[in-house]
Tab-separated table of C-alpha atoms in Angstrom:
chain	number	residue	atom	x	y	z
W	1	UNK	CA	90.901	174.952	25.555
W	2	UNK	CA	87.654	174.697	27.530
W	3	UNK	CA	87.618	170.757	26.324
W	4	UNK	CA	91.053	170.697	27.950
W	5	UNK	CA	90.269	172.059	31.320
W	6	UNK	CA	87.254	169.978	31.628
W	7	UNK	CA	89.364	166.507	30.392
W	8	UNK	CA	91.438	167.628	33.312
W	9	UNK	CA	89.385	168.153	35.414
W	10	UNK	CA	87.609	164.318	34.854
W	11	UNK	CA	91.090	163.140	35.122
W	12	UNK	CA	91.707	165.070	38.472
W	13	UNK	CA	88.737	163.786	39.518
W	14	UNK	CA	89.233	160.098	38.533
W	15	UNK	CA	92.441	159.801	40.081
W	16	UNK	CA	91.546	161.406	43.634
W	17	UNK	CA	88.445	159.013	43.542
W	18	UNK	CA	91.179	156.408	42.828
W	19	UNK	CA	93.253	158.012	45.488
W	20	UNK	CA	90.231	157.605	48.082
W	21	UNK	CA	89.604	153.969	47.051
W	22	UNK	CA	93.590	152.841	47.702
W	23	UNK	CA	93.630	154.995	50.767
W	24	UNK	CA	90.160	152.854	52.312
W	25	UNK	CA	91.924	150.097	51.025
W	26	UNK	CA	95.748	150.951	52.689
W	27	UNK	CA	93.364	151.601	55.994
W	28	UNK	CA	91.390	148.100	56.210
W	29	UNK	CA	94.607	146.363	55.359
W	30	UNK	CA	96.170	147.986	58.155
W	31	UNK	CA	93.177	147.599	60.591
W	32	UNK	CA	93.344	143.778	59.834
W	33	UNK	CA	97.067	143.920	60.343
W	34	UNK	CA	96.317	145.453	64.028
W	35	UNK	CA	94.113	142.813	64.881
W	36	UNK	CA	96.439	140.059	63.461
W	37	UNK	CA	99.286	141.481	65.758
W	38	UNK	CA	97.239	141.688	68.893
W	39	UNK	CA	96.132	138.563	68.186
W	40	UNK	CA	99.402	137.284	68.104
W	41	UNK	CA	100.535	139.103	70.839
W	42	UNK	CA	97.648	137.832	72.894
W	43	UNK	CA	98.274	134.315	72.092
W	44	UNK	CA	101.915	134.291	72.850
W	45	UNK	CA	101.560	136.261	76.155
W	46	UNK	CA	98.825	132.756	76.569
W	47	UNK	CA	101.907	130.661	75.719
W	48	UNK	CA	104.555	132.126	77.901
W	49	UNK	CA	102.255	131.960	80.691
W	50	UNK	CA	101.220	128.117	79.749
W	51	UNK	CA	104.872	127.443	79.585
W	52	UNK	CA	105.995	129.351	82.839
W	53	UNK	CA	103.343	127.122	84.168
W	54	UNK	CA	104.708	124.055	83.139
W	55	UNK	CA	108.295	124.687	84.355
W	56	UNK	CA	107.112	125.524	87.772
W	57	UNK	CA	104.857	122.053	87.598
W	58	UNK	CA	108.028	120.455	86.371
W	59	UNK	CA	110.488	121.852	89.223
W	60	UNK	CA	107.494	121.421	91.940
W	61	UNK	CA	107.536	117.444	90.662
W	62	UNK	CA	111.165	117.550	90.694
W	63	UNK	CA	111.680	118.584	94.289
W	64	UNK	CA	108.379	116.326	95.232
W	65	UNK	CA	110.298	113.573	93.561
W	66	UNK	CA	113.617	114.785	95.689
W	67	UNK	CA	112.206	114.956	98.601
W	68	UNK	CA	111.455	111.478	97.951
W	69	UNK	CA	113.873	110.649	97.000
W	70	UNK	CA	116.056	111.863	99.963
W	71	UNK	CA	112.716	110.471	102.392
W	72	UNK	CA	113.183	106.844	100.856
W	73	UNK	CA	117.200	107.197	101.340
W	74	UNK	CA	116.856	108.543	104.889
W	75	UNK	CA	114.254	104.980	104.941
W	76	UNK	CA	116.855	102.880	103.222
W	77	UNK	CA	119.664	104.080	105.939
W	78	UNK	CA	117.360	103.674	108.950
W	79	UNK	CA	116.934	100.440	107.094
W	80	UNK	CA	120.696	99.907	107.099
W	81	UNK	CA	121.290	101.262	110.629
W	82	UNK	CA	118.730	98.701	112.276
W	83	UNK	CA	120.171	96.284	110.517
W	84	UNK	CA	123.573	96.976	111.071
W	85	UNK	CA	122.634	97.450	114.463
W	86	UNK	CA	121.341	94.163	114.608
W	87	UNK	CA	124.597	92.556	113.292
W	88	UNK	CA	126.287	94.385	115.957
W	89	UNK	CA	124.119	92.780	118.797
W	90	UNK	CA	124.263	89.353	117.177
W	91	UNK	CA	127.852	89.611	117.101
W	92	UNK	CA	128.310	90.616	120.847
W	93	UNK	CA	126.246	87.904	122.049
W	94	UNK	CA	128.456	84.644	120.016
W	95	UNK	CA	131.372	87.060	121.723
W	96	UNK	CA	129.482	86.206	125.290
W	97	UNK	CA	128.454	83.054	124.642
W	98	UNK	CA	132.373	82.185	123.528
W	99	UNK	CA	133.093	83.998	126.605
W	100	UNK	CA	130.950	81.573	128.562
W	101	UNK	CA	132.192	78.623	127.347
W	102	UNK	CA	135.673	79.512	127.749
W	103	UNK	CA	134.857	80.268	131.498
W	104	UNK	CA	132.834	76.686	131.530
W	105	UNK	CA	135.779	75.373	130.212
W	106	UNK	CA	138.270	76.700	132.601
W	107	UNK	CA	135.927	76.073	135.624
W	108	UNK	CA	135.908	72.459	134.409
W	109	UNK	CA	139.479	72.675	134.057
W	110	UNK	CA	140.082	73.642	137.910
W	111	UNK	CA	137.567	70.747	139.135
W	112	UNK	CA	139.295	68.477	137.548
W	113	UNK	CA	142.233	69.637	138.914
C-alpha cells in the first residue's frame, strides 16, 4: 500500500513537472506569436502609409500633368487665336486692296469718259 502511495505520488509528480514544462512551452510559443503579430501589424501599418503616399504622389502628378495639360491647350488656342486672327487681317486687307482697285478702275473708267 505504502509502495502504492509513493508510485503515485512519483507519478503526480512527473506529470505536474510535465505539466510545468508544456505550460513554459504554451507561454514562449505564445510570446513569439505576440511579437510575430506586432510585427506584422507594424509592417503593414508601414505599407498602408507607403501606399497612401504613393496615391497622393500619383494624383499630385496627375493634376501637375493636368494643369499642363490644360496650360499647353490654353497655349495651343492662344496659338490658334493669333493665328486665326492673323488670317482675319490678311483677309481684310486683299478685301481693301480689291476695293482699291475696283475704285482705280472706275476712276479710270470716268476719265476716259
Amino acid at each position: 500500500l505504502r509502495s502504492e502511495r509513493q508510485a503515485l505520488r512519483v507519478r503526480i509528480k512527473q506529470a505536474r513537472e510535465i505539466h510545468l514544462q508544456w505550460k513554459e512551452k504554451q507561454q514562449k510559443v505564445e510570446a513569439e506569436f505576440e511579437k510575430k503579430r506586432v510585427k506584422f501589424e507594424e509592417e503593414s501599418r508601414i505599407r498602408k502609409e507607403s501606399l497612401a503616399k504613393r496615391e497622393k504622389m500619383i494624383k499630385n502628378t496627375q493634376s501637375i500633368e493636368k494643369g499642363k495639360k490644360s496650360s499647353a491647350s490654353l497655349t495651343q488656342l492662344k496659338i490658334q487665336a493669333a493665328k486665326d486672327l492673323k488670317h482675319r487681317e490678311n483677309a481684310i486687307a486683299r478685301r481693301e486692296a480689291q476695293i482699291e482697285n475696283i475704285e482705280k478702275q472706275v476712276r479710270e473708267k470716268q476719265r476716259q469718259k
